Coordinates of C-alpha atoms in Angstrom, one line a residue:
M1 CA 5.4 137.0 -113.3
I2 CA 4.8 140.7 -113.6
P3 CA 7.9 142.6 -114.9
E4 CA 8.7 145.5 -112.3
E5 CA 8.8 148.1 -115.2
L6 CA 5.3 147.3 -116.3
L7 CA 3.9 150.6 -115.2
L8 CA 6.7 152.9 -115.5
N9 CA 5.5 154.6 -118.3
V10 CA 1.6 155.3 -117.0
P11 CA 2.2 158.0 -114.3
R12 CA -1.4 159.1 -114.4
L13 CA -2.9 155.6 -114.0
R14 CA -5.8 155.8 -111.4
I15 CA -7.5 152.5 -111.9
L16 CA -5.4 149.1 -112.2
W17 CA -7.8 145.8 -112.8
L18 CA -5.2 142.7 -112.8
H19 CA -8.0 140.5 -111.1
G20 CA -8.7 136.8 -112.6
N21 CA -5.1 135.9 -113.8
M22 CA -2.4 133.4 -112.4
I23 CA -0.3 136.1 -110.7
R24 CA 2.2 134.4 -108.0
Y25 CA 4.5 137.3 -107.7
L26 CA 4.4 141.2 -107.3
P27 CA 7.6 143.3 -107.5
A28 CA 8.3 145.7 -104.6
K29 CA 8.6 148.7 -107.1
L30 CA 5.6 147.9 -109.3
F31 CA 3.6 151.0 -108.3
E32 CA 6.8 153.1 -107.9
K33 CA 5.5 155.8 -110.5
T34 CA 1.8 155.4 -110.5
I35 CA 1.4 158.1 -107.6
R36 CA -1.9 158.8 -108.9
L37 CA -3.5 155.3 -108.4
E38 CA -6.4 155.1 -106.6
E39 CA -8.1 151.7 -107.2
I40 CA -6.4 148.2 -107.1
Q41 CA -8.2 145.1 -108.4
L42 CA -5.9 141.7 -107.7
Y43 CA -8.2 139.2 -106.7
E44 CA -8.6 135.7 -108.0
N45 CA -4.8 135.2 -108.5
R46 CA -2.1 133.2 -107.0
L47 CA -0.4 135.5 -104.7
E48 CA 1.2 134.1 -101.6
E49 CA 2.8 137.1 -100.2
I50 CA 2.5 141.0 -100.5
P51 CA 5.9 142.9 -100.3
E52 CA 5.9 145.3 -97.8
E53 CA 7.0 148.2 -99.7
L54 CA 4.4 147.6 -102.5
L55 CA 2.3 150.5 -101.7
Q56 CA 4.8 153.2 -100.5
N57 CA 4.5 155.3 -103.5
V58 CA 0.5 155.4 -103.9
P59 CA -0.4 157.9 -101.5
L60 CA -4.3 158.5 -103.0
L61 CA -4.9 154.8 -103.1
K62 CA -8.6 154.2 -101.7
L63 CA -9.8 150.6 -102.8
I64 CA -7.6 147.7 -102.8
Y65 CA -8.9 144.4 -103.2
L66 CA -6.8 141.2 -102.9
D67 CA -9.6 138.5 -102.5
E68 CA -9.3 134.8 -103.5
N69 CA -5.5 134.6 -103.3
R70 CA -3.0 132.3 -101.2
I71 CA -1.8 135.1 -98.9
K72 CA -0.5 133.9 -95.5
R73 CA 0.8 137.1 -94.3
I74 CA 0.2 141.0 -94.5
P75 CA 3.2 142.8 -93.6
E76 CA 2.4 145.3 -90.8
D77 CA 3.8 148.5 -92.5
L78 CA 1.9 147.5 -96.1
F79 CA -0.6 150.3 -95.5
R80 CA 1.8 153.0 -93.7
N81 CA 1.7 155.3 -96.4
V82 CA -2.0 155.1 -97.7
S83 CA -3.8 157.0 -95.3
Q84 CA -6.9 157.6 -98.0
L85 CA -7.9 154.1 -98.0
E86 CA -11.6 153.6 -97.8
V87 CA -11.8 149.9 -98.5
I88 CA -9.6 146.9 -97.8
S89 CA -10.4 143.4 -98.8
F90 CA -8.6 140.1 -98.1
N91 CA -11.6 137.9 -98.3
R92 CA -10.7 134.2 -99.0
N93 CA -7.1 134.0 -98.4
M94 CA -4.8 132.1 -95.8
I95 CA -4.3 134.6 -93.3
D96 CA -4.0 133.5 -89.5
H97 CA -2.8 136.9 -87.9
V98 CA -3.5 140.5 -88.4
P99 CA -0.7 142.7 -87.1
A100 CA -1.6 145.2 -84.3
K101 CA -0.5 148.3 -86.3
L102 CA -1.8 147.1 -89.7
F103 CA -4.5 149.9 -89.9
E104 CA -2.6 152.4 -87.8
K105 CA -2.5 155.1 -90.7
T106 CA -5.9 154.1 -92.5
T107 CA -7.7 156.5 -90.4
L108 CA -10.6 156.9 -93.0
L109 CA -11.2 153.4 -93.5
E110 CA -14.9 152.4 -93.9
E111 CA -14.9 148.8 -95.0
L112 CA -13.0 145.9 -93.8
Y113 CA -13.2 142.3 -95.3
L114 CA -11.3 139.6 -93.9
Q115 CA -13.8 136.7 -94.1
F116 CA -12.8 133.0 -95.3
N117 CA -9.4 133.2 -93.8
Q118 CA -7.6 131.2 -91.0
L119 CA -7.6 134.0 -88.1
L120 CA -7.2 132.5 -84.6
D121 CA -7.4 136.1 -82.6
L122 CA -7.4 139.8 -83.3
P123 CA -5.3 142.3 -81.7
E124 CA -6.9 144.5 -79.1
E125 CA -5.7 147.6 -80.4
M126 CA -6.2 146.9 -84.1
L127 CA -9.0 149.5 -84.8
K128 CA -8.0 152.0 -82.4
T129 CA -7.3 154.7 -85.3
V130 CA -10.5 153.6 -87.5
S131 CA -13.5 155.0 -86.0
N132 CA -14.8 155.8 -89.5
L133 CA -15.5 152.0 -90.1
Q134 CA -18.9 151.1 -91.0
N135 CA -18.7 147.5 -92.0
I136 CA -16.3 144.7 -90.8
E137 CA -16.5 141.3 -92.4
L138 CA -14.9 138.6 -90.0
S139 CA -17.0 135.6 -90.5
N140 CA -15.7 132.1 -91.4
N141 CA -12.4 132.3 -89.4
E142 CA -11.3 130.4 -86.4
I143 CA -11.9 133.0 -83.8
E144 CA -12.1 132.0 -80.4
Q145 CA -12.3 135.0 -78.2
L146 CA -12.8 138.8 -79.1
P147 CA -10.6 141.2 -77.1
L148 CA -12.6 143.3 -74.6
K149 CA -11.3 146.7 -76.0
L150 CA -11.3 145.8 -79.7
F151 CA -14.4 148.1 -80.6
S152 CA -13.6 150.9 -77.5
F153 CA -10.0 151.2 -77.6
N154 CA -9.1 154.2 -75.4
N155 CA -12.6 154.6 -74.8
K156 CA -13.4 155.7 -78.3
S157 CA -16.4 154.7 -80.2
H158 CA -16.9 153.6 -83.8
D159 CA -19.5 154.4 -86.6
L160 CA -19.9 150.6 -87.3
T161 CA -23.1 149.7 -88.5
E162 CA -22.6 146.3 -89.7
L163 CA -20.5 143.6 -87.9
F164 CA -20.3 140.0 -89.4
L165 CA -18.6 137.4 -87.0
Q166 CA -20.6 134.4 -87.9
R167 CA -19.1 130.8 -88.3
N168 CA -16.3 131.4 -85.9
R169 CA -15.4 129.6 -82.7
I170 CA -16.4 132.3 -80.4
T171 CA -17.3 130.7 -77.1
Y172 CA -18.4 133.8 -74.8
L173 CA -19.2 137.4 -75.1
Q174 CA -17.5 139.5 -72.5
S175 CA -19.1 142.2 -70.5
G176 CA -19.0 145.8 -72.5
L177 CA -17.6 144.1 -75.5
F178 CA -20.0 146.0 -78.0
L179 CA -20.5 149.2 -75.9
G180 CA -18.4 151.2 -78.4
L181 CA -20.9 150.4 -81.3
P182 CA -23.6 152.8 -80.8
N183 CA -24.8 152.9 -84.4
L184 CA -24.8 149.3 -84.8
T185 CA -27.8 147.8 -86.7
I186 CA -26.7 144.5 -87.8
L187 CA -24.4 141.9 -85.5
C188 CA -24.3 138.3 -87.0
L189 CA -22.8 135.6 -84.5
F190 CA -24.6 132.7 -85.7
D191 CA -23.2 129.4 -85.8
N192 CA -20.5 130.1 -83.3
Q193 CA -19.8 128.1 -80.0
I194 CA -21.4 130.8 -77.6
K195 CA -22.4 129.5 -74.2
L196 CA -22.1 132.7 -72.4
I197 CA -23.3 136.2 -72.9
E198 CA -22.3 138.4 -69.8
S199 CA -24.0 141.5 -68.6
T200 CA -24.2 144.8 -70.4
V201 CA -22.4 143.6 -73.5
F202 CA -24.8 145.7 -75.9
S203 CA -25.6 149.3 -75.9
T204 CA -27.9 150.0 -78.8
T205 CA -31.5 149.5 -79.5
S206 CA -31.9 149.4 -83.1
V207 CA -29.7 146.3 -83.8
K208 CA -30.8 142.8 -85.1
I209 CA -28.7 140.2 -83.5
Y210 CA -28.6 136.8 -84.9
L211 CA -27.4 134.2 -82.4
F212 CA -28.8 131.1 -83.7
G213 CA -27.0 128.0 -83.8
N214 CA -25.0 128.5 -80.8
K215 CA -24.6 126.5 -77.4
M216 CA -26.6 128.5 -74.9
E217 CA -28.8 127.4 -72.4
N218 CA -30.1 130.6 -70.8
F219 CA -30.5 134.1 -72.0
T220 CA -30.7 137.1 -69.9
Y221 CA -31.7 140.7 -70.7
D222 CA -29.1 142.0 -68.5
S223 CA -26.9 141.7 -71.4
F224 CA -28.3 144.7 -72.8
K225 CA -27.2 148.3 -71.1
N226 CA -29.5 150.2 -68.9
K227 CA -33.1 150.1 -70.8
L228 CA -31.6 149.5 -74.2
M229 CA -33.0 146.5 -76.2
A230 CA -32.3 145.0 -79.7
S231 CA -35.3 145.4 -82.1
E232 CA -34.7 141.5 -83.2
I233 CA -33.0 138.8 -81.4
H234 CA -32.7 135.3 -83.3
L235 CA -32.0 132.4 -80.8
Y236 CA -33.3 129.5 -82.3
R237 CA -31.1 126.5 -82.7
N238 CA -29.5 126.7 -79.2
N239 CA -30.5 124.7 -76.1
I240 CA -32.0 127.7 -74.3
T241 CA -34.4 126.6 -71.3
A242 CA -34.6 130.0 -69.5
I243 CA -34.9 133.5 -70.0
S244 CA -34.6 136.1 -67.2
G245 CA -33.4 139.6 -66.4
N246 CA -34.9 142.8 -64.9
A247 CA -34.4 144.8 -67.7
T248 CA -37.1 142.8 -69.7
R249 CA -40.0 144.9 -68.4
K250 CA -38.5 148.1 -69.8
V251 CA -37.3 147.1 -73.3
P252 CA -39.5 145.3 -75.5
S253 CA -38.3 143.6 -78.9
R254 CA -38.8 140.5 -80.9
L255 CA -37.5 137.3 -80.2
Y256 CA -37.1 134.2 -82.2
I257 CA -36.6 131.1 -80.2
N258 CA -37.3 127.4 -80.0
C259 CA -40.2 127.6 -77.4
D260 CA -40.5 123.8 -76.9
Q261 CA -37.3 123.7 -75.1
L262 CA -38.0 126.7 -72.6
Q263 CA -38.7 125.9 -69.0
E264 CA -38.4 129.4 -67.3
V265 CA -39.5 132.7 -68.6
H266 CA -39.2 135.7 -66.1
G267 CA -40.6 139.1 -66.1
I268 CA -40.8 139.0 -70.2
N269 CA -42.0 142.3 -72.4
V270 CA -41.0 140.7 -75.7
Q271 CA -43.0 139.7 -78.8
M272 CA -41.8 136.1 -78.7
N273 CA -41.9 134.2 -81.9
C274 CA -41.9 130.3 -81.5
V275 CA -39.6 128.5 -84.0
G276 CA -39.9 124.9 -84.7
P277 CA -36.7 122.8 -84.5
E278 CA -36.7 121.9 -88.4
F279 CA -37.2 125.6 -89.8
A280 CA -36.1 129.4 -89.2
P281 CA -38.2 132.4 -89.8
K282 CA -37.7 134.4 -93.0
I283 CA -35.3 137.4 -92.9
S284 CA -36.8 140.5 -94.7
L285 CA -34.5 142.7 -96.3
S286 CA -35.0 145.6 -98.6
S287 CA -33.5 145.7 -101.9
E288 CA -33.3 149.5 -101.9
D289 CA -31.4 149.8 -98.9
D290 CA -27.4 149.4 -99.8
T291 CA -26.9 147.9 -96.3
E292 CA -29.8 145.3 -96.6
E293 CA -29.1 144.5 -100.2
Y294 CA -25.4 143.8 -98.9
I295 CA -26.6 141.3 -95.8
A296 CA -28.7 139.6 -98.6
S297 CA -25.7 139.0 -100.4
I298 CA -23.8 137.7 -97.6
L299 CA -26.7 135.4 -96.5
R300 CA -26.5 133.7 -100.0
L301 CA -23.2 132.6 -99.1
E302 CA -24.1 131.4 -95.8
G303 CA -26.6 128.8 -96.1
F304 CA -29.7 130.9 -97.2
A305 CA -31.9 131.2 -100.3
C306 CA -32.9 134.9 -100.9
T307 CA -36.2 135.5 -103.1
L308 CA -36.9 138.9 -104.4
N309 CA -40.4 140.2 -104.5
N310 CA -40.6 142.5 -107.5
V311 CA -43.6 144.2 -106.2
T312 CA -42.3 145.1 -102.6
K313 CA -38.5 145.1 -103.4
Y314 CA -38.0 142.9 -100.4
Y315 CA -35.7 139.9 -100.3
S316 CA -37.3 137.0 -98.3
C317 CA -34.3 135.2 -97.0
V318 CA -34.4 131.7 -95.2
L319 CA -32.2 129.1 -94.2
C320 CA -32.2 126.0 -96.5
P321 CA -34.3 123.4 -94.7
Q322 CA -33.5 119.8 -93.9
G323 CA -32.8 117.7 -96.8
T324 CA -31.1 120.4 -98.7
Y325 CA -28.0 122.5 -98.6
S326 CA -26.7 125.8 -100.4
N327 CA -24.2 126.2 -103.0
G328 CA -23.4 129.8 -102.3
L329 CA -25.4 130.5 -105.3
N330 CA -28.7 131.4 -103.8
K331 CA -30.1 128.0 -104.3
C332 CA -30.8 125.0 -102.1
I333 CA -30.1 121.9 -103.5
P334 CA -31.6 118.5 -102.4
C335 CA -29.4 115.7 -101.3
P336 CA -29.4 113.1 -104.0
K337 CA -31.1 109.8 -103.7
G338 CA -29.0 106.9 -103.0
G339 CA -26.8 107.2 -99.7
F340 CA -27.2 110.6 -98.6
Y341 CA -29.5 112.7 -96.3
Q342 CA -29.1 116.0 -94.5
D343 CA -30.7 116.7 -91.1
E344 CA -29.6 120.2 -90.5
I345 CA -31.1 123.4 -91.6
G346 CA -28.6 126.0 -93.1
S347 CA -26.2 123.5 -94.6
Y348 CA -23.8 125.0 -97.1
S349 CA -20.8 124.6 -99.3
N350 CA -18.1 127.4 -100.0
V351 CA -16.4 125.0 -102.4
S352 CA -17.8 124.5 -106.0
G353 CA -19.2 121.3 -106.5
Q354 CA -18.8 119.8 -102.9
L355 CA -21.7 117.6 -101.7
I356 CA -22.9 118.7 -98.1
C357 CA -24.9 115.6 -97.2
E358 CA -24.5 113.1 -94.3
K359 CA -24.0 109.6 -95.6
C360 CA -26.6 106.5 -94.9
A361 CA -24.9 103.5 -93.3
N362 CA -23.7 100.8 -95.7
G363 CA -26.7 98.7 -96.8
T364 CA -29.1 101.2 -96.7
Y365 CA -30.1 104.1 -99.3
V366 CA -32.8 106.9 -99.6
N367 CA -35.2 106.4 -102.2
E368 CA -36.0 110.1 -103.3
T369 CA -33.9 112.9 -103.2
G370 CA -34.3 115.4 -100.2
G371 CA -33.6 112.7 -97.2
T372 CA -34.0 114.5 -94.0
S373 CA -32.8 112.1 -91.5
Q374 CA -31.0 108.8 -90.9
K375 CA -34.6 107.3 -90.6
D376 CA -35.1 107.9 -94.4
C377 CA -32.1 105.4 -95.0
I378 CA -33.9 102.0 -95.6
I379 CA -32.3 98.6 -95.8
C380 CA -30.9 97.6 -99.2
P381 CA -33.0 94.7 -100.8
D382 CA -32.0 91.2 -101.2
G383 CA -29.4 90.4 -104.0
T384 CA -27.5 93.7 -103.2
N385 CA -24.0 94.3 -101.7
T386 CA -24.8 95.6 -98.0
S387 CA -21.1 96.0 -97.1
I388 CA -20.5 99.4 -99.3
H389 CA -22.0 102.7 -99.6
A390 CA -25.1 103.1 -101.7
G391 CA -23.5 106.0 -103.6
F392 CA -25.4 108.0 -106.2
R393 CA -27.9 105.1 -106.8
A394 CA -29.9 102.7 -104.9
C395 CA -27.7 99.6 -103.9
F396 CA -25.2 97.9 -105.8
C397 CA -26.2 94.5 -106.8
N398 CA -24.2 91.4 -105.7
N399 CA -22.5 89.0 -108.4
G400 CA -24.9 87.1 -110.1
F401 CA -27.7 89.3 -109.5
A402 CA -29.0 92.0 -112.0

């Protein structure tokens, strides 16, 4: 526990680092005298709640990091007196709700991180006063639907350039949803449950859209306003059988898709790149561009391995192949031999030491590391116990066998 008087005698304090401790509780008046405080680092602790009055006397605060705690609730008035905030991070907590007026006073906010929480939905007016936002991280939650006016409340547009919504439970994208984001360059929606994209959803030409790993059966270019088109669209790992839309002839782009499933293609004017079912194309990102450097760091946590070319200064990021999984540390780990395999690409674990591989049936095993399908699981030899899982070895011997 931190004593309430801890910071009483440091009124000129500007930066506070208390990360990586075991703090469970913060006194409501902890920052009562630190009126010059500009940065608070409280990540990697054990905080379960934040007092509503905690920040009422830090008007100059610009950065606050509360990642990797156990916070379940954010008080609606937590930021009411901190209008200078530029970065807010609640990554990896247990938050399931964002109050509608939480960011009402943070009009200068540029970066918002809420990934790896338990968010079910988002209030439509959540971003109505924060038009300077450049980066929003909402990935790895349980969001099923995005409010129509989330990015265009009161018909106001945003400066947002990167939006991360991958690995939620989103099922469809409404017409007009992203029209308030004219500067968007990266939109990650992969590994959701999207079945439908309505017409006129997007409004920018330079955006790269990652929609792989969803449940779409057709794709229409009418999703793009007027003559506008994304520079890249990644659609592999869907079940798309048809591509259509009148806008296709006017707006060339680069499309990545599983061609073996296509049955109908109408009026297409794109560079179509066929992707096999067992692999995905490499994503190239410049290490000298701050935005792309950040995206590479995100992809490393999402089942990708990114390799830097020291000559070109570009990262080559690719989903971990079948037979492997990502540990979130830029490495694809082969499934161990014994009773394991992995038939999906891009499998990943966000828990240290967790094994993300499928299990062979009892009485079968994989002879080598990196099994890619259940077909690699072969029958255990005579003299072994076929009623149990092979585990991290071949097969267990029956009693009396060696």
